[in-house]
Amino acid sequence: EKGLRGIFFSEFDIIVGPKITYQIPEGLISGDVFECIHEYIITKPSICGRVISLNTFQHKIIGFPKGLEGPKYPRNVLLWNFCFVFNADEDEEVLRPYEPLIRKLANLSEVLEKESEFISNPTTKQRIQFVVHELFTNLTQFGHCAIPVDESNTIYLKLITTLPQPPPVEEHQVPVLLATLDSIRSITSDWELSMQQILPYIDGVAHIRRITELSGVDSITVCSCIRHLLYYRCARLIDVFQYGNMYKTTSAIGNLLENSELQTQCLRCIIRSEELAPPPIEKVFSMYCYLKQGVTVQEWCMQYDPISLNIDERRFIAFAVLNGLLQYFQLEIQLETRNS
C-alpha cells in the first residue's frame, strides 16, 4: 500500500535522551530501530531547520528537526521533530507533496512554542498526541486537515499532489484528446489564444507537424501546448497512422470480451456512421486478433474490408492503442559491420 504509513513526534528528554513521545500507529517505529537512527531525528542545533530523509529496513522517514536555544530550557536548548513515515520503497512522486507539509508543520510548531510553550510545557505538550492522531487520520483519509491547537491557533495543512512531468513531444506523434473541450478550457487559461488555435486540428489523425502547419502556430508553442494537455491527462500521444504499420495484441485484449463497458466504448468509437449498425463485438475481437507481427494494416484491410463493416480503420487502431489492447510493432533493422 502506497502513501503515508504513520507519524511520530520525537524530542530530547534530559533523562533518557532522544525518544519517541507519541506515534501512530503505536509501535510503528520500534525502540531498537529508533536507537539506530535517533541522531538523525534529534540532531545537533547546527543541523536543524532542513528536511532530513533516511531509510530503515522497512521504512523511509522524513522529518524537519527543530531546535530553540534559551536559558529557560534544560541544557539551554529544546530539540524536537515531527516525522512522517512511508514504506522504504515508496516512489519519489508520492513523497514529494509531503515535504512542504513537513516543513510547514515544523515551522508552525516553532511559532507555537515561542508563543505559548506548546512543546516545552508539560500541560500543553499532551495536546501533541491529539495533533499527531488527527494529522495521520485526516491526511490519509482526506488529504487535508484543520486541527485546533488552542483557542487562537489551528493547524491547516493540505496535501497537493503533483503530476509527473510528461515525456518530450516529437513532431511525428499524434495527439488524441481524452477530455471534453469545456474541461480543457478550465485548465488552459494561461494558454488561451494558442490552445484555441490548435484545438480544432487535434483530431486523433494529424501529427504535431501537421497541426503546426494547419494552425499557423510555431512548432515550439504547439509542443508546449500538447505537453500542457499531457500533464493534465487531457490527451495522449500515439504513433502516426500508416497503412504499412504493424501492431500486435497485448495480454489485455481479453478484456474486450469480458468488459461490457469497454465493448460499448469500442463500438461507439470505431464506427464510421451512427446511422448504420455496428459490427458484432465478436467480429471486432477477431479482427484485432488478426493483427500481429508480419501483418500490415493494409493487409488487414484487404482481409476484412472494414468499410463494409462500418469500421473506421484509423479509429479502430487508435482505440485499441489508447486502451492498451494493441501495441505498435516497430521493426528495428540492425546493420552488422564485419571487419574484412
Coordinates of C-alpha atoms in Angstrom, one line a residue:
E1 CA 0.0 0.0 0.0
K2 CA 1.3 3.4 -1.0
G3 CA 1.2 6.7 0.9
L4 CA 1.6 7.8 4.5
R5 CA 2.1 4.9 6.9
G6 CA 2.5 6.8 10.2
I7 CA 3.6 9.9 12.0
F8 CA 5.6 10.3 15.2
F9 CA 6.7 13.1 17.5
S10 CA 10.2 12.9 18.9
E11 CA 12.1 15.0 21.4
F12 CA 15.2 15.2 23.5
D13 CA 14.5 14.2 27.1
I14 CA 17.0 15.4 29.7
I15 CA 16.8 12.0 31.5
V16 CA 16.6 9.3 28.7
G17 CA 17.9 11.4 25.8
P18 CA 16.2 11.2 22.3
K19 CA 12.9 9.4 22.4
I20 CA 9.6 9.0 20.5
T21 CA 7.0 10.5 22.7
Y22 CA 3.9 9.9 20.5
Q23 CA 3.4 7.9 17.4
I24 CA 0.6 6.5 15.3
P25 CA 0.2 3.6 14.7
E26 CA 1.6 2.6 18.0
G27 CA 4.8 0.5 17.7
L28 CA 5.4 1.5 14.0
I29 CA 9.0 2.5 14.8
S30 CA 10.4 0.1 17.4
G31 CA 12.8 1.2 20.2
D32 CA 15.6 -0.8 18.6
V33 CA 15.1 0.9 15.2
F34 CA 14.9 4.3 16.8
E35 CA 18.1 3.7 18.7
C36 CA 19.9 3.2 15.4
I37 CA 18.6 6.4 13.8
H38 CA 17.9 8.8 16.6
E39 CA 20.9 11.0 15.9
Y40 CA 19.3 11.8 12.5
I41 CA 15.9 12.5 14.1
I42 CA 17.0 14.6 17.1
T43 CA 20.0 16.4 15.6
K44 CA 22.5 19.0 16.7
P45 CA 21.2 22.6 16.6
S46 CA 23.5 23.3 13.7
I47 CA 21.7 20.8 11.5
C48 CA 18.2 21.8 12.5
G49 CA 15.9 23.6 10.0
R50 CA 16.2 21.4 7.0
V51 CA 14.4 18.4 5.6
I52 CA 16.1 15.1 6.5
S53 CA 15.2 11.8 4.8
L54 CA 16.5 8.4 5.9
N55 CA 15.8 4.8 5.2
T56 CA 15.5 1.9 7.6
F57 CA 15.0 -1.7 6.5
Q58 CA 11.2 -1.2 6.3
H59 CA 10.5 2.5 6.3
K60 CA 11.5 5.8 4.8
I61 CA 11.3 8.6 7.4
I62 CA 11.1 12.3 6.6
G63 CA 11.4 15.0 9.2
F64 CA 12.4 18.6 9.8
P65 CA 14.3 18.8 13.1
K66 CA 13.8 21.9 15.1
G67 CA 15.7 23.5 17.9
L68 CA 15.4 26.6 20.1
E69 CA 18.1 27.9 22.4
G70 CA 17.4 29.7 25.7
P71 CA 18.1 29.7 29.4
K72 CA 14.6 28.6 30.2
Y73 CA 15.2 25.2 28.7
P74 CA 17.1 22.4 30.3
R75 CA 20.7 22.3 28.9
N76 CA 19.7 25.7 27.3
V77 CA 18.2 24.0 24.3
L78 CA 14.8 22.4 23.2
L79 CA 15.0 19.8 20.4
W80 CA 12.1 18.1 18.7
N81 CA 10.9 16.7 15.3
F82 CA 7.6 15.7 13.7
C83 CA 8.4 12.8 11.3
F84 CA 6.3 11.2 8.6
V85 CA 6.8 7.5 7.9
F86 CA 6.5 5.8 4.5
N87 CA 7.4 2.4 3.0
A88 CA 11.1 2.1 2.3
D89 CA 10.5 1.6 -1.4
E90 CA 8.0 4.5 -1.8
D91 CA 8.1 6.4 -5.1
E92 CA 9.5 9.9 -5.1
E93 CA 6.4 11.1 -6.8
V94 CA 4.4 10.1 -3.7
L95 CA 6.9 11.6 -1.3
R96 CA 7.4 14.9 -2.9
P97 CA 4.0 16.5 -2.0
Y98 CA 4.6 15.7 1.7
E99 CA 7.8 17.7 2.1
P100 CA 6.1 21.1 2.1
L101 CA 3.7 19.8 4.8
I102 CA 6.5 18.6 7.0
R103 CA 8.3 21.9 6.6
K104 CA 5.2 23.9 7.4
L105 CA 4.3 21.7 10.4
A106 CA 7.8 22.2 11.9
N107 CA 7.7 25.9 11.4
L108 CA 4.2 26.1 12.9
S109 CA 5.3 24.1 16.0
E110 CA 8.2 26.6 16.5
V111 CA 5.8 29.5 16.4
L112 CA 3.5 27.8 18.9
E113 CA 6.4 27.1 21.2
K114 CA 7.6 30.7 21.1
E115 CA 4.0 32.0 21.7
S116 CA 2.7 29.5 24.3
E117 CA 5.4 27.0 25.1
F118 CA 3.4 24.4 23.3
I119 CA 6.3 21.9 23.1
S120 CA 8.1 22.5 26.4
N121 CA 5.1 23.0 28.8
P122 CA 4.0 19.5 30.2
T123 CA 0.4 20.5 30.2
T124 CA 0.2 21.8 26.6
K125 CA 2.5 19.1 25.3
Q126 CA -0.2 16.5 26.0
R127 CA -2.1 18.1 23.1
I128 CA 0.6 16.8 20.7
Q129 CA -0.8 13.3 21.0
F130 CA -4.2 14.5 19.6
V131 CA -2.4 16.5 16.9
V132 CA -0.4 13.5 15.7
H133 CA -3.5 11.3 15.6
E134 CA -5.6 13.9 13.7
L135 CA -2.8 14.6 11.3
F136 CA -2.5 11.0 10.3
T137 CA -6.2 10.3 10.2
N138 CA -7.1 13.4 8.1
L139 CA -4.2 13.3 5.7
T140 CA -4.7 9.6 4.9
Q141 CA -8.4 9.9 4.5
F142 CA -9.0 13.4 3.1
G143 CA -5.6 14.8 2.1
H144 CA -6.1 17.9 4.3
C145 CA -6.6 18.8 8.0
A146 CA -7.7 21.7 10.2
I147 CA -6.6 20.8 13.8
P148 CA -7.4 23.2 16.6
V149 CA -4.4 23.6 18.9
D150 CA -5.8 26.2 21.4
E151 CA -8.4 29.0 21.4
S152 CA -6.5 31.1 18.9
N153 CA -4.4 28.7 16.8
T154 CA -5.3 26.0 14.2
I155 CA -3.0 23.8 12.1
Y156 CA -4.1 23.9 8.5
L157 CA -2.4 21.5 6.1
K158 CA -3.4 20.4 2.6
L159 CA -1.7 17.7 0.5
I160 CA -1.2 19.0 -3.0
T161 CA -0.5 16.1 -5.4
T162 CA 1.8 16.9 -8.2
L163 CA 1.5 15.1 -11.5
P164 CA 4.6 13.6 -13.2
Q165 CA 6.1 15.6 -16.0
P166 CA 5.1 14.4 -19.4
P167 CA 7.8 12.9 -21.8
P168 CA 9.3 15.1 -24.6
V169 CA 6.9 15.6 -27.5
E170 CA 8.1 14.6 -31.0
E171 CA 6.7 16.2 -34.2
H172 CA 5.8 12.9 -35.7
Q173 CA 3.5 11.9 -32.9
V174 CA -0.3 12.2 -33.0
P175 CA -2.2 13.8 -30.0
V176 CA -5.6 12.3 -29.1
L177 CA -7.9 14.3 -26.8
L178 CA -9.3 12.4 -23.8
A179 CA -11.4 15.2 -22.3
T180 CA -14.2 17.5 -23.4
L181 CA -13.4 21.0 -24.7
D182 CA -15.0 22.5 -21.6
S183 CA -12.7 20.5 -19.3
I184 CA -9.7 21.5 -21.4
R185 CA -10.6 25.2 -21.2
S186 CA -10.8 25.1 -17.4
I187 CA -7.1 24.2 -17.2
T188 CA -5.7 26.2 -20.2
S189 CA -6.3 29.9 -19.2
D190 CA -2.6 30.6 -19.5
W191 CA -2.6 29.2 -23.0
E192 CA -5.9 30.6 -24.1
L193 CA -5.0 32.0 -27.5
S194 CA -2.5 29.4 -28.7
M195 CA -4.6 26.5 -27.4
Q196 CA -7.7 27.8 -29.1
Q197 CA -5.8 28.0 -32.4
I198 CA -4.6 24.4 -32.3
L199 CA -7.5 22.5 -30.6
P200 CA -9.6 22.3 -33.8
Y201 CA -6.8 20.4 -35.5
I202 CA -6.3 17.8 -32.8
D203 CA -8.4 15.1 -34.3
G204 CA -6.5 11.9 -33.5
V205 CA -5.2 11.8 -37.0
A206 CA -3.0 14.8 -37.6
H207 CA 0.6 14.6 -36.3
I208 CA 2.1 17.5 -34.5
R209 CA 4.0 18.8 -37.5
R210 CA 0.7 18.8 -39.5
I211 CA -1.1 20.6 -36.6
T212 CA 1.7 23.3 -36.7
E213 CA 1.1 23.8 -40.5
L214 CA -2.7 23.9 -40.2
S215 CA -2.9 26.2 -37.2
G216 CA -0.2 28.6 -38.2
V217 CA 1.3 28.4 -34.7
D218 CA 5.0 27.8 -34.3
S219 CA 6.2 24.3 -33.5
I220 CA 7.7 25.2 -30.1
T221 CA 4.4 26.7 -28.9
V222 CA 2.4 23.7 -30.3
C223 CA 4.6 21.2 -28.5
S224 CA 4.3 23.3 -25.3
C225 CA 0.5 23.2 -25.6
I226 CA 0.5 19.5 -26.2
R227 CA 2.7 18.9 -23.2
H228 CA 0.3 21.0 -21.1
L229 CA -2.6 18.7 -22.2
L230 CA -0.5 15.7 -21.4
Y231 CA 0.4 16.9 -18.0
Y232 CA -3.3 17.3 -17.0
R233 CA -4.1 14.0 -18.7
C234 CA -6.4 15.6 -21.2
A235 CA -4.6 14.0 -24.1
R236 CA -2.4 11.0 -25.1
L237 CA 0.2 10.5 -27.8
I238 CA 0.1 7.7 -30.4
D239 CA 2.2 6.9 -33.4
V240 CA 1.1 8.4 -36.7
F241 CA -1.3 6.1 -38.6
Q242 CA 0.2 4.4 -41.7
Y243 CA -1.1 1.5 -43.7
G244 CA 2.4 0.0 -43.5
N245 CA 2.3 -0.1 -39.7
M246 CA 2.2 -3.4 -37.9
Y247 CA 0.5 -4.0 -34.5
K248 CA 0.2 -6.9 -32.1
T249 CA -2.3 -7.6 -29.4
T250 CA -1.4 -7.3 -25.7
S251 CA -2.4 -9.5 -22.8
A252 CA -5.3 -7.1 -22.1
I253 CA -7.1 -8.0 -25.4
G254 CA -9.3 -10.5 -23.5
N255 CA -10.9 -7.5 -21.6
L256 CA -12.8 -6.7 -24.8
L257 CA -14.9 -9.9 -24.4
E258 CA -15.3 -9.6 -20.6
N259 CA -15.9 -5.9 -20.1
S260 CA -19.3 -4.7 -21.3
E261 CA -18.4 -1.0 -20.8
L262 CA -15.2 -1.4 -22.8
Q263 CA -17.3 -3.1 -25.6
T264 CA -19.7 -0.1 -25.7
Q265 CA -16.9 2.4 -25.8
C266 CA -15.2 0.4 -28.6
L267 CA -18.2 0.2 -30.9
R268 CA -19.1 3.8 -30.3
C269 CA -15.5 4.9 -31.2
I270 CA -14.7 2.7 -34.2
I271 CA -17.8 3.0 -36.4
R272 CA -18.0 5.3 -39.4
S273 CA -21.7 6.2 -39.2
E274 CA -24.1 6.1 -36.3
E275 CA -26.9 5.5 -38.8
L276 CA -25.5 2.1 -39.7
A277 CA -25.4 -0.9 -37.4
P278 CA -22.1 -1.6 -35.6
P279 CA -20.4 -5.0 -36.2
P280 CA -20.8 -7.8 -33.6
I281 CA -18.2 -7.4 -30.8
E282 CA -17.0 -11.0 -31.5
K283 CA -16.2 -9.9 -35.1
V284 CA -14.3 -6.9 -33.8
F285 CA -12.3 -9.1 -31.4
S286 CA -11.3 -11.5 -34.2
M287 CA -10.2 -8.5 -36.3
Y288 CA -8.0 -7.3 -33.5
C289 CA -6.5 -10.7 -33.0
Y290 CA -5.6 -10.9 -36.7
L291 CA -3.1 -8.1 -36.2
K292 CA 0.3 -9.5 -35.4
Q293 CA 4.0 -9.3 -36.4
G294 CA 4.3 -9.5 -40.2
V295 CA 0.7 -8.3 -40.9
T296 CA 0.4 -4.7 -42.0
V297 CA -2.7 -2.6 -41.6
Q298 CA -3.1 -2.6 -45.4
E299 CA -3.1 -6.4 -45.5
W300 CA -5.6 -6.4 -42.6
C301 CA -7.9 -4.0 -44.6
M302 CA -7.7 -6.3 -47.6
Q303 CA -8.6 -9.3 -45.4
Y304 CA -11.6 -7.7 -43.7
D305 CA -12.7 -4.7 -45.8
P306 CA -13.6 -2.5 -42.7
I307 CA -15.7 0.0 -44.7
S308 CA -18.2 -2.8 -45.5
L309 CA -18.4 -3.4 -41.7
N310 CA -19.0 0.3 -40.8
I311 CA -15.5 0.5 -39.3
D312 CA -13.1 3.4 -39.5
E313 CA -9.6 1.7 -39.5
R314 CA -7.9 4.8 -38.0
R315 CA -10.2 4.9 -35.1
F316 CA -10.1 1.1 -34.8
I317 CA -6.3 1.2 -34.3
A318 CA -6.3 4.3 -32.1
F319 CA -8.9 3.0 -29.7
A320 CA -7.0 -0.2 -29.1
V321 CA -3.7 1.5 -28.7
L322 CA -5.1 4.1 -26.2
N323 CA -6.7 1.3 -24.2
G324 CA -3.7 -1.0 -24.2
L325 CA -5.3 -3.7 -26.4
L326 CA -2.8 -3.2 -29.2
Q327 CA 0.9 -2.3 -29.3
Y328 CA 2.7 -0.7 -32.2
F329 CA 5.3 -3.1 -33.6
Q330 CA 8.4 -1.2 -34.6
L331 CA 10.7 -3.1 -36.9
E332 CA 14.2 -2.5 -36.0
I333 CA 16.9 -3.2 -38.6
Q334 CA 20.4 -3.6 -37.2
L335 CA 23.2 -3.4 -39.7
E336 CA 26.2 -5.5 -38.6
T337 CA 29.6 -4.3 -39.7
R338 CA 32.1 -7.0 -40.2
N339 CA 35.8 -6.5 -40.3
S340 CA 37.1 -7.8 -43.6

